[in-house]
């Protein structure tokens, strides 16, 4: 993982690297990326105020799509969210 080649550091990349160091296969993650509600709230507020939020909306929809198949990218995103704030994956309904 390329983390030190820029003057701009990324804490999220550091957290992702820590997850990959601990478990390169990310075996403890199913790839089901949960949402805690902040994204939904922000998108709704953007709609109410007439402010476009395309990146946030796309990120929320990616979380929804992760609930179908457990691809490595979704496992990596789930691992990063766990490192960032202890966000645990929710069991499928």
CSV table of C-alpha atoms in Angstrom, one decimal:
chain,number,residue,atom,x,y,z
A,1,UNK,CA,0.0,0.0,0.0
A,2,UNK,CA,1.4,3.4,-1.1
A,3,UNK,CA,1.0,5.7,1.9
A,4,UNK,CA,4.2,7.8,2.2
A,5,UNK,CA,4.7,9.2,-1.4
A,6,UNK,CA,2.8,12.4,-0.9
A,7,UNK,CA,3.0,15.5,1.4
A,8,UNK,CA,-0.7,14.7,2.3
A,9,UNK,CA,-0.9,11.9,4.8
A,10,UNK,CA,-4.1,9.8,5.1
A,11,UNK,CA,-5.2,8.4,8.4
A,12,UNK,CA,-7.8,6.2,6.6
A,13,UNK,CA,-5.0,4.6,4.5
A,14,UNK,CA,-3.0,4.0,7.8
A,15,UNK,CA,-6.0,2.3,9.3
A,16,UNK,CA,-6.5,0.3,6.1
A,17,UNK,CA,-2.9,-0.8,6.2
A,18,UNK,CA,-3.3,-1.8,9.9
A,19,UNK,CA,-6.2,-4.0,9.0
A,20,UNK,CA,-4.3,-5.6,6.1
A,21,UNK,CA,-1.3,-6.2,8.3
A,22,UNK,CA,-3.4,-7.9,11.0
A,23,UNK,CA,-5.3,-10.1,8.5
A,24,UNK,CA,-4.2,-9.9,4.8
A,25,UNK,CA,-7.3,-11.9,3.8
A,26,UNK,CA,-9.7,-9.9,6.0
A,27,UNK,CA,-11.2,-13.2,7.1
A,28,UNK,CA,-13.2,-11.7,10.0
A,29,UNK,CA,-15.1,-9.4,7.6
A,30,UNK,CA,-18.0,-10.5,5.5
A,31,UNK,CA,-18.0,-7.4,3.3
A,32,UNK,CA,-21.4,-6.3,4.5
A,33,UNK,CA,-20.9,-2.6,5.0
A,34,UNK,CA,-23.4,-1.2,7.5
A,35,UNK,CA,-24.5,2.4,7.6
A,36,UNK,CA,-25.0,4.3,10.9
A,37,UNK,CA,-27.5,6.9,9.6
A,38,UNK,CA,-25.2,10.0,9.4
A,39,UNK,CA,-24.9,9.6,5.6
A,40,UNK,CA,-28.7,9.3,5.2
A,41,UNK,CA,-29.3,12.3,7.4
A,42,UNK,CA,-26.7,14.4,5.4
A,43,UNK,CA,-28.2,13.4,2.1
A,44,UNK,CA,-31.7,14.3,3.2
A,45,UNK,CA,-30.5,17.6,4.6
A,46,UNK,CA,-28.8,18.3,1.2
A,47,UNK,CA,-32.1,17.6,-0.6
A,48,UNK,CA,-34.0,19.8,1.8
A,49,UNK,CA,-31.5,22.7,1.2
A,50,UNK,CA,-31.1,22.1,-2.5
A,51,UNK,CA,-27.4,21.2,-2.1
A,52,UNK,CA,-26.1,18.3,-4.3
A,53,UNK,CA,-24.3,15.5,-2.4
A,54,UNK,CA,-23.2,13.1,-5.2
A,55,UNK,CA,-20.2,11.6,-3.5
A,56,UNK,CA,-22.0,11.0,-0.2
A,57,UNK,CA,-25.0,9.5,-2.1
A,58,UNK,CA,-22.7,7.2,-4.1
A,59,UNK,CA,-21.0,6.1,-0.9
A,60,UNK,CA,-24.3,5.3,0.7
A,61,UNK,CA,-25.5,3.3,-2.3
A,62,UNK,CA,-22.2,1.4,-2.3
A,63,UNK,CA,-23.0,0.4,1.3
A,64,UNK,CA,-26.4,-0.9,0.1
A,65,UNK,CA,-24.8,-2.8,-2.8
A,66,UNK,CA,-22.3,-4.4,-0.4
A,67,UNK,CA,-25.1,-6.3,1.2
A,68,UNK,CA,-25.5,-8.6,-1.8
A,69,UNK,CA,-22.1,-10.2,-2.4
A,70,UNK,CA,-19.0,-10.1,-0.2
A,71,UNK,CA,-16.3,-8.8,-2.5
A,72,UNK,CA,-12.8,-8.0,-1.2
A,73,UNK,CA,-13.3,-4.3,-1.7
A,74,UNK,CA,-16.3,-4.4,0.6
A,75,UNK,CA,-14.3,-6.4,3.2
A,76,UNK,CA,-11.6,-3.7,3.0
A,77,UNK,CA,-14.1,-0.9,3.4
A,78,UNK,CA,-15.7,-2.7,6.4
A,79,UNK,CA,-12.3,-3.3,8.0
A,80,UNK,CA,-11.4,0.4,7.5
A,81,UNK,CA,-14.7,1.5,9.2
A,82,UNK,CA,-14.0,-0.8,12.1
A,83,UNK,CA,-10.5,0.7,12.5
A,84,UNK,CA,-11.9,4.2,12.2
A,85,UNK,CA,-14.7,4.1,14.7
A,86,UNK,CA,-15.3,0.5,15.8
A,87,UNK,CA,-18.1,0.2,13.4
A,88,UNK,CA,-19.2,-3.4,13.5
A,89,UNK,CA,-20.9,-5.3,10.6
A,90,UNK,CA,-24.5,-5.9,11.2
A,91,UNK,CA,-25.9,-9.4,10.6
A,92,UNK,CA,-27.9,-9.9,7.5
A,93,UNK,CA,-31.7,-9.8,8.0
